[in-house]
CSV table of C-alpha atoms and ligand atoms in Angstrom, one decimal:
chain,number,residue,atom,x,y,z
N,1,MET,CA,-0.9,-19.6,10.2
N,2,THR,CA,-2.5,-17.7,13.1
N,3,CYS,CA,-1.8,-17.3,16.7
N,4,THR,CA,-3.9,-16.6,19.8
N,5,ALA,CA,-1.1,-15.9,22.3
N,6,GLY,CA,-0.9,-12.5,23.9
N,7,ASN,CA,2.1,-10.1,24.3
N,8,GLY,CA,4.8,-12.5,23.3
N,9,ARG,CA,8.3,-11.3,24.0
N,10,VAL,CA,10.6,-10.3,21.2
N,11,LEU,CA,14.3,-11.2,20.6
N,12,LEU,CA,16.1,-8.4,18.7
N,13,SER,CA,19.2,-9.9,17.1
N,14,ILE,CA,21.2,-7.5,14.9
N,15,THR,CA,24.8,-8.1,13.8
N,16,GLY,CA,26.9,-5.4,12.2
N,17,PHE,CA,25.4,-2.2,13.6
N,18,ASP,CA,24.1,-0.7,16.8
N,19,PRO,CA,20.6,-2.0,17.5
N,20,THR,CA,19.6,0.9,19.9
N,21,ARG,CA,17.2,2.7,17.5
N,22,TRP,CA,15.4,-0.6,16.7
N,23,TYR,CA,15.4,-1.5,20.4
N,24,ASN,CA,13.8,1.9,21.4
N,25,ILE,CA,11.1,1.6,18.8
N,26,LEU,CA,10.1,-2.0,19.5
N,27,SER,CA,10.4,-1.8,23.3
N,28,ALA,CA,7.9,1.0,23.4
N,29,ARG,CA,5.2,-1.6,22.7
N,30,ARG,CA,6.7,-5.0,23.5
N,31,ALA,CA,9.1,-6.6,26.0
N,32,VAL,CA,12.3,-6.9,24.0
N,33,VAL,CA,15.5,-8.8,24.8
N,34,LEU,CA,18.8,-8.5,23.0
N,35,GLU,CA,20.3,-11.8,24.3
N,36,LEU,CA,19.0,-15.0,25.7
N,37,ASP,CA,19.7,-15.8,29.3
N,38,GLY,CA,20.0,-19.5,29.1
N,39,PRO,CA,20.2,-22.3,26.6
N,40,GLU,CA,16.5,-22.0,25.7
N,41,ASP,CA,14.0,-19.2,26.2
N,42,PRO,CA,10.3,-20.2,26.0
N,43,SER,CA,9.1,-16.7,26.6
N,44,ILE,CA,10.2,-15.4,23.2
N,45,GLU,CA,7.5,-15.5,20.5
N,46,TYR,CA,9.0,-13.3,17.8
N,47,ALA,CA,12.5,-12.6,16.5
N,48,VAL,CA,13.4,-9.4,14.7
N,49,VAL,CA,16.7,-10.0,13.0
N,50,TRP,CA,19.5,-8.8,10.7
N,51,LYS,CA,22.2,-11.5,10.3
N,52,GLN,CA,21.3,-13.3,13.5
N,53,PRO,CA,24.0,-15.7,14.7
N,54,ARG,CA,23.5,-19.2,13.3
N,55,GLY,CA,21.8,-21.6,15.7
N,56,LEU,CA,20.4,-18.8,17.9
N,57,LEU,CA,16.7,-19.1,16.8
N,58,LYS,CA,16.5,-22.8,17.3
N,59,ARG,CA,16.9,-22.1,21.0
N,60,LEU,CA,13.4,-20.5,21.1
N,61,PRO,CA,10.9,-23.3,21.5
N,62,ASN,CA,7.8,-21.0,21.3
N,63,LEU,CA,8.9,-18.9,18.4
N,64,LYS,CA,5.9,-17.9,16.2
N,65,ALA,CA,7.5,-15.8,13.4
N,66,ILE,CA,10.8,-14.3,12.3
N,67,PHE,CA,10.8,-10.7,11.0
N,68,SER,CA,13.7,-9.6,8.8
N,69,ILE,CA,14.3,-5.8,9.2
N,70,GLY,CA,15.2,-5.7,5.5
N,71,ALA,CA,13.6,-6.7,2.3
N,72,GLY,CA,16.2,-9.3,1.6
N,73,VAL,CA,16.2,-12.5,3.7
N,74,ASP,CA,19.3,-14.3,2.5
N,75,HIS,CA,20.9,-13.3,5.9
N,76,VAL,CA,18.1,-15.1,7.7
N,77,LEU,CA,17.8,-18.2,5.6
N,78,ALA,CA,21.6,-18.7,5.8
N,79,ASP,CA,21.1,-20.3,9.2
N,80,PRO,CA,21.1,-24.1,8.6
N,81,ASP,CA,19.2,-24.5,11.9
N,82,LEU,CA,16.4,-22.0,11.2
N,83,PRO,CA,13.2,-23.1,12.9
N,84,ASP,CA,10.2,-24.0,10.7
N,85,VAL,CA,8.2,-20.8,11.4
N,86,PRO,CA,7.2,-18.1,8.9
N,87,VAL,CA,9.8,-15.6,7.9
N,88,VAL,CA,8.4,-12.1,7.1
N,89,ARG,CA,10.3,-9.6,5.1
N,90,VAL,CA,10.0,-5.8,4.7
N,91,VAL,CA,7.7,-4.4,2.0
N,92,SER,CA,7.3,-0.8,2.8
N,93,GLN,CA,6.6,2.5,1.0
N,94,ASP,CA,9.5,4.1,2.8
N,95,LEU,CA,12.1,1.5,1.7
N,96,THR,CA,10.7,1.4,-1.9
N,97,GLN,CA,10.9,5.2,-2.1
N,98,ARG,CA,14.5,5.2,-1.0
N,99,MET,CA,15.4,2.5,-3.5
N,100,VAL,CA,13.6,4.3,-6.3
N,101,GLU,CA,15.6,7.5,-5.5
N,102,TYR,CA,18.9,5.5,-5.6
N,103,VAL,CA,18.0,4.0,-9.0
N,104,VAL,CA,16.9,7.3,-10.5
N,105,TRP,CA,20.2,8.9,-9.2
N,106,ARG,CA,22.5,6.3,-10.6
N,107,VAL,CA,20.6,5.7,-13.9
N,108,LEU,CA,20.5,9.5,-14.6
N,109,ASP,CA,24.2,9.8,-13.8
N,110,HIS,CA,25.2,7.1,-16.2
N,111,HIS,CA,22.7,8.3,-18.8
N,112,ARG,CA,23.7,12.0,-18.6
N,113,GLN,CA,27.4,11.0,-18.6
N,114,GLY,CA,28.3,12.3,-15.2
N,115,LEU,CA,31.7,10.6,-15.2
N,116,PHE,CA,32.7,12.3,-18.4
N,117,TYR,CA,31.8,15.7,-17.1
N,118,ARG,CA,33.4,15.2,-13.6
N,119,THR,CA,36.6,14.1,-15.3
N,120,HIS,CA,36.7,17.1,-17.6
N,121,GLN,CA,35.9,19.5,-14.8
N,122,GLN,CA,38.9,18.2,-12.8
N,123,GLN,CA,41.0,19.0,-15.9
N,124,LYS,CA,39.2,22.4,-16.5
N,125,LEU,CA,38.3,21.2,-19.9
N,126,TRP,CA,35.2,22.6,-21.8
N,127,ARG,CA,34.2,19.4,-23.6
N,128,SER,CA,30.9,17.9,-24.6
N,129,THR,CA,29.9,14.5,-25.8
N,130,PRO,CA,26.7,13.4,-27.7
N,131,GLN,CA,23.8,13.0,-25.4
N,132,PRO,CA,21.0,10.6,-26.1
N,133,VAL,CA,17.5,11.5,-24.9
N,134,ALA,CA,16.0,9.0,-22.3
N,135,GLY,CA,13.9,7.2,-24.9
N,136,GLU,CA,17.1,6.2,-26.7
N,137,THR,CA,18.5,4.5,-23.6
N,138,SER,CA,17.0,1.3,-22.4
N,139,VAL,CA,17.1,0.5,-18.7
N,140,GLY,CA,16.8,-3.3,-17.9
N,141,ILE,CA,15.7,-4.2,-14.4
N,142,MET,CA,16.6,-7.6,-13.1
N,143,GLY,CA,13.9,-8.4,-10.5
N,144,LEU,CA,10.4,-7.0,-10.9
N,145,GLY,CA,9.3,-7.4,-7.3
N,146,ALA,CA,8.3,-4.6,-4.8
N,147,LEU,CA,11.5,-2.6,-5.6
N,148,GLY,CA,12.1,-3.5,-9.2
N,149,SER,CA,8.6,-2.8,-10.3
N,150,ALA,CA,8.6,0.6,-8.5
N,151,ALA,CA,11.9,1.4,-10.1
N,152,ALA,CA,10.5,0.5,-13.5
N,153,GLY,CA,7.6,2.9,-13.0
N,154,ALA,CA,10.1,5.7,-12.2
N,155,MET,CA,12.1,4.9,-15.3
N,156,LEU,CA,9.0,5.0,-17.4
N,157,SER,CA,8.0,8.3,-16.0
N,158,LEU,CA,11.4,9.7,-17.0
N,159,GLY,CA,10.9,8.5,-20.5
N,160,PHE,CA,13.4,5.6,-20.7
N,161,ALA,CA,12.7,2.5,-22.6
N,162,VAL,CA,12.2,-0.1,-19.9
N,163,ASN,CA,12.8,-3.9,-19.9
N,164,GLY,CA,12.3,-6.2,-17.0
N,165,TRP,CA,13.3,-9.7,-16.1
N,166,SER,CA,11.7,-12.0,-13.5
N,167,ARG,CA,11.5,-15.6,-12.6
N,168,ARG,CA,7.9,-16.0,-13.5
N,169,GLU,CA,6.0,-14.4,-16.4
N,170,LYS,CA,4.9,-10.8,-15.7
N,171,SER,CA,3.0,-8.1,-17.4
N,172,ILE,CA,3.6,-4.4,-16.5
N,173,ASP,CA,2.2,-1.6,-18.6
N,174,GLY,CA,4.9,0.0,-20.7
N,175,VAL,CA,7.6,-2.5,-19.7
N,176,THR,CA,9.0,-5.1,-22.1
N,177,CYS,CA,8.9,-8.1,-19.7
N,178,TYR,CA,11.2,-11.2,-20.0
N,179,HIS,CA,11.4,-14.1,-17.7
N,180,GLY,CA,13.3,-17.3,-16.9
N,181,ASP,CA,16.5,-18.6,-18.4
N,182,GLU,CA,15.2,-18.4,-21.9
N,183,GLY,CA,14.3,-14.7,-21.5
N,184,LEU,CA,17.7,-13.6,-20.1
N,185,THR,CA,19.7,-13.3,-23.3
N,186,PRO,CA,17.1,-11.3,-25.2
N,187,PHE,CA,16.6,-9.1,-22.1
N,188,LEU,CA,20.3,-8.4,-21.9
N,189,ALA,CA,20.7,-7.8,-25.6
N,190,ALA,CA,18.1,-5.0,-25.3
N,191,THR,CA,19.6,-3.3,-22.2
N,192,ASP,CA,22.0,-0.3,-22.0
N,193,ILE,CA,21.8,0.3,-18.3
N,194,LEU,CA,21.3,-2.9,-16.2
N,195,VAL,CA,19.7,-2.4,-12.7
N,196,VAL,CA,20.0,-5.4,-10.5
N,197,LEU,CA,17.3,-5.7,-7.8
N,198,LEU,CA,17.2,-9.5,-7.4
N,199,PRO,CA,17.2,-11.4,-4.1
N,200,LEU,CA,20.2,-13.6,-3.4
N,201,THR,CA,19.1,-17.2,-3.7
N,202,ARG,CA,20.6,-20.5,-4.8
N,203,ALA,CA,19.4,-19.6,-8.3
N,204,THR,CA,20.8,-16.1,-8.5
N,205,ARG,CA,24.2,-16.4,-6.6
N,206,GLY,CA,27.0,-15.2,-9.0
N,207,ILE,CA,24.6,-14.4,-11.8
N,208,ILE,CA,26.4,-11.1,-12.6
N,209,ASP,CA,29.4,-12.7,-14.2
N,210,PHE,CA,31.4,-12.0,-17.4
N,211,SER,CA,29.2,-14.1,-19.6
N,212,LEU,CA,26.2,-12.1,-18.5
N,213,LEU,CA,27.9,-8.7,-18.9
N,214,GLU,CA,29.1,-9.5,-22.4
N,215,ARG,CA,25.5,-10.2,-23.5
N,216,LEU,CA,24.5,-6.6,-22.7
N,217,ARG,CA,23.8,-4.3,-25.7
N,218,GLN,CA,27.2,-3.1,-26.9
N,219,ASN,CA,26.0,-0.7,-29.6
N,220,GLY,CA,23.7,1.6,-27.7
N,221,HIS,CA,23.8,5.4,-27.7
N,222,LEU,CA,25.9,5.5,-24.5
N,223,GLY,CA,28.9,4.0,-26.1
N,224,GLY,CA,28.7,0.9,-23.9
N,225,PRO,CA,26.5,-0.7,-21.2
N,226,CYS,CA,26.5,0.3,-17.5
N,227,LEU,CA,25.8,-1.9,-14.5
N,228,ILE,CA,24.0,-0.8,-11.3
N,229,ASN,CA,23.8,-3.5,-8.5
N,230,ALA,CA,21.7,-2.6,-5.4
N,231,GLY,CA,20.5,-6.2,-4.8
N,232,ARG,CA,23.1,-8.2,-3.0
N,233,GLY,CA,26.9,-8.5,-3.4
N,234,GLY,CA,26.6,-12.3,-3.7
N,235,LEU,CA,24.9,-11.8,-7.0
N,236,GLN,CA,28.1,-10.4,-8.6
N,237,ARG,CA,31.5,-11.8,-9.5
N,238,GLU,CA,33.7,-8.8,-8.8
N,239,ALA,CA,36.7,-10.1,-10.7
N,240,ASP,CA,34.4,-10.5,-13.8
N,241,ILE,CA,33.1,-6.9,-13.4
N,242,LEU,CA,36.7,-5.6,-13.3
N,243,GLN,CA,37.6,-7.7,-16.3
N,244,ALA,CA,34.5,-6.5,-18.3
N,245,LEU,CA,35.4,-2.9,-17.5
N,246,ASP,CA,39.1,-3.4,-18.4
N,247,GLU,CA,38.1,-5.0,-21.7
N,248,ASN,CA,35.6,-2.2,-22.3
N,249,ILE,CA,32.7,-4.7,-22.5
N,250,LEU,CA,31.2,-2.7,-19.6
N,251,LYS,CA,31.4,1.1,-19.7
N,252,GLU,CA,30.7,2.0,-16.0
N,253,ALA,CA,29.3,0.5,-12.9
N,254,SER,CA,27.6,1.7,-9.7
N,255,LEU,CA,27.9,-0.8,-6.9
N,256,ASP,CA,26.0,-0.5,-3.6
N,257,VAL,CA,26.6,-4.1,-2.5
N,258,PHE,CA,29.7,-6.4,-2.4
N,259,GLU,CA,30.7,-10.0,-2.1
N,260,GLN,CA,32.3,-9.1,1.3
N,261,GLU,CA,31.0,-6.2,3.3
N,262,PRO,CA,32.5,-3.9,4.3
N,263,LEU,CA,34.5,-3.8,1.1
N,264,ASP,CA,38.2,-4.7,1.7
N,265,PRO,CA,40.4,-1.6,1.5
N,266,GLU,CA,42.7,-3.6,-0.8
N,267,SER,CA,39.9,-4.2,-3.4
N,268,ARG,CA,40.6,-2.8,-6.8
N,269,LEU,CA,36.9,-1.8,-7.0
N,270,TRP,CA,37.6,1.2,-4.7
N,271,THR,CA,40.0,2.8,-7.1
N,272,HIS,CA,38.7,1.8,-10.5
N,273,PRO,CA,38.0,5.1,-12.3
N,274,ARG,CA,34.7,3.8,-13.8
N,275,ILE,CA,33.2,2.4,-10.7
N,276,PHE,CA,31.0,4.4,-8.3
N,277,ILE,CA,30.8,2.9,-4.9
N,278,THR,CA,28.3,3.3,-2.0
N,279,PRO,CA,28.4,1.3,1.2
N,280,HIS,CA,25.1,-0.6,1.0
N,281,ILE,CA,23.0,2.5,1.6
N,282,SER,CA,20.7,2.5,-1.4
N,283,ALA,CA,17.6,1.8,0.8
N,284,THR,CA,18.4,1.6,4.5
N,285,SER,CA,15.7,0.3,6.8
N,286,GLN,CA,14.5,3.1,9.1
N,287,PRO,CA,13.4,1.8,12.5
N,288,ASP,CA,11.0,4.7,13.0
N,289,GLN,CA,9.2,3.8,9.7
N,290,LEU,CA,9.5,0.0,9.7
N,291,GLY,CA,9.4,-0.8,13.5
N,292,PRO,CA,5.7,0.2,13.8
N,293,GLU,CA,4.9,-1.9,10.7
N,294,ILE,CA,6.5,-4.9,12.3
N,295,LEU,CA,4.8,-4.3,15.6
N,296,ALA,CA,1.4,-3.9,13.8
N,297,GLN,CA,1.9,-7.2,12.1
N,298,MET,CA,2.5,-8.9,15.5
N,299,GLU,CA,-0.7,-7.4,16.8
N,300,ASP,CA,-2.7,-8.3,13.7
N,301,PHE,CA,-1.3,-11.9,13.9
N,302,GLU,CA,-2.4,-12.1,17.6
N,303,ARG,CA,-5.9,-11.1,16.5
N,304,GLY,CA,-5.9,-14.0,14.1
N,305,GLU,CA,-5.0,-12.3,10.9
N,306,PRO,CA,-2.5,-13.9,8.5
N,307,LEU,CA,1.1,-12.6,8.3
N,308,ARG,CA,1.9,-10.5,5.3
N,309,ASN,CA,5.0,-10.7,3.1
N,310,VAL,CA,5.9,-14.2,4.2
N,311,VAL,CA,8.9,-15.6,2.4
N,312,ASP,CA,8.7,-18.7,0.2
N,313,ARG,CA,11.5,-20.6,1.8
N,314,ASP,CA,11.9,-23.0,-1.1
N,315,ALA,CA,12.4,-20.2,-3.6
N,316,GLY,CA,14.6,-18.3,-1.1
N,317,TYR,CA,12.9,-14.9,-1.3
E,1,LIG,P1,10.8,-9.2,-4.2
E,1,LIG,O1,10.9,-10.5,-3.6
E,1,LIG,O2,9.6,-8.3,-4.1
E,1,LIG,O3,11.2,-9.3,-5.8
E,1,LIG,C1,12.2,-10.2,-6.2
E,1,LIG,C2,12.2,-10.2,-7.8
E,1,LIG,O4,13.3,-11.0,-8.2
E,1,LIG,C3,10.9,-10.8,-8.3
E,1,LIG,O5,10.5,-10.2,-9.5
E,1,LIG,C4,11.4,-12.2,-8.7
E,1,LIG,O6,10.6,-12.9,-9.7
E,1,LIG,C5,12.8,-12.0,-9.1
E,1,LIG,N1,13.6,-13.2,-9.0
E,1,LIG,C6,13.8,-13.9,-8.0
E,1,LIG,N2,14.6,-15.0,-8.3
E,1,LIG,C7,14.7,-14.9,-9.6
E,1,LIG,C8,15.4,-15.8,-10.6
E,1,LIG,N3,16.0,-16.9,-10.2
E,1,LIG,N4,15.3,-15.4,-11.9
E,1,LIG,C9,14.7,-14.2,-12.3
E,1,LIG,N5,14.1,-13.4,-11.4
E,1,LIG,C10,14.1,-13.8,-10.1
E,1,LIG,O7,12.1,-8.4,-3.6
E,1,LIG,P2,12.3,-6.8,-3.4
E,1,LIG,O8,12.0,-6.1,-4.7
E,1,LIG,O9,11.5,-6.3,-2.2
E,1,LIG,O10,13.8,-6.7,-3.1
E,1,LIG,C11,14.8,-7.2,-4.0
E,1,LIG,C12,16.1,-7.3,-3.3
E,1,LIG,O11,16.7,-6.0,-3.1
E,1,LIG,C13,16.1,-7.9,-1.9
E,1,LIG,O12,16.1,-9.3,-1.9
E,1,LIG,C14,17.4,-7.4,-1.3
E,1,LIG,O13,18.5,-8.3,-1.6
E,1,LIG,C15,17.7,-6.1,-2.1
E,1,LIG,N6,17.7,-4.9,-1.3
E,1,LIG,C16,18.8,-4.2,-1.2
E,1,LIG,C17,18.8,-3.0,-0.4
E,1,LIG,C18,20.1,-2.2,-0.3
E,1,LIG,O14,20.1,-1.3,0.5
E,1,LIG,N7,21.1,-2.4,-1.2
E,1,LIG,C19,17.6,-2.6,0.3
E,1,LIG,C20,16.5,-3.4,0.0
E,1,LIG,C21,16.5,-4.5,-0.7
E,1,LIG,P3,9.1,-13.2,-9.6
E,1,LIG,O15,8.4,-11.8,-9.7
E,1,LIG,O16,8.8,-14.1,-10.7
E,1,LIG,O17,8.9,-13.8,-8.2
E,2,LIG,C1,17.5,-5.0,2.7
E,2,LIG,C2,18.8,-4.3,2.8
E,2,LIG,O1,17.5,-6.2,2.3
E,2,LIG,O2,18.8,-3.2,3.4
E,2,LIG,O3,16.5,-4.4,3.0
E,2,LIG,O4,19.8,-4.7,2.2
């Protein structure tokens, strides 16, 4: 789809955090509004959103495209009244680098037994435990897209054995690739550290449940499998993760995303000794990095170029 209109106005709709940094970047090159004046606003051609209120975008009769400020678009597609215009997601070197850093950090911490040594330090105990070398630990990455494939590359360069799982068949040098429902069980059976970088869709909601966790390799060198979820909280069943930890089917977990965010102070996840929690920060969208990329897409689009990184609304990502 192409567009010939000129400087269309932008609606910036962000829920959950202060939009000022995004507003400042976008409004340097475009007229930006944070709210609509009336029931409809025909002057708006683009929406830049994070968790926009449901029904808001249907009030924009001349909307040409919706830009998610994140890689995930579940928060956009959740609107049952979403207008039928392209939804563009973030694919950016900056975001990818940040996610790769997070995955490297968490994988190395589980692999090098960070919890064991932190616990013994607190007790002033000089103890060691057998340490496999990276090639003896297999990292399995669920989702081999922009982020998962970059994480796989980083894992390979550290010397890990790397497995990957995607919806469609894939081939990545050095990675043992599995796909689809039939590939899931063999993928899990070959995985010591599971890294979840899937989008949240109808097909993936709740996929990280007890039955999945108990299929992970139980007899690897780490003494039990570990879970890292940096995809979306809706992918996981938190009660099942707790049960798997309590039954020692799962050794440790690093969770960046949660079924409800912010995580409820009453949640047992906070205090479980073998869970490491971060507040959805594994790869935070930086307005100064991503804002210019979104603005450049609008300008290219107005020159007649196709939009890039358009979401497949049927697949949900
Ligand atoms: P992509 O769309 O590039 O990749 C998605 C991958 O998941 C693809 O490999 C796709 O398979 C696979 N996939 C999708 N559905 C299924 C399925 N049903 N079964 C198996 N595989 C499936 O996404 P990104 O890599 O850019 O981002 C992934 C997710 O990471 C985002 O959707 C977002 O939720 C999350 N994220 C979290 C952040 C955080 O701070 N915690 C920051 C940024 C992103 P195929 O290759 O066959 O299409
Ligand atoms: C994203 C996120 O989807 O930050 O980019 O969660």
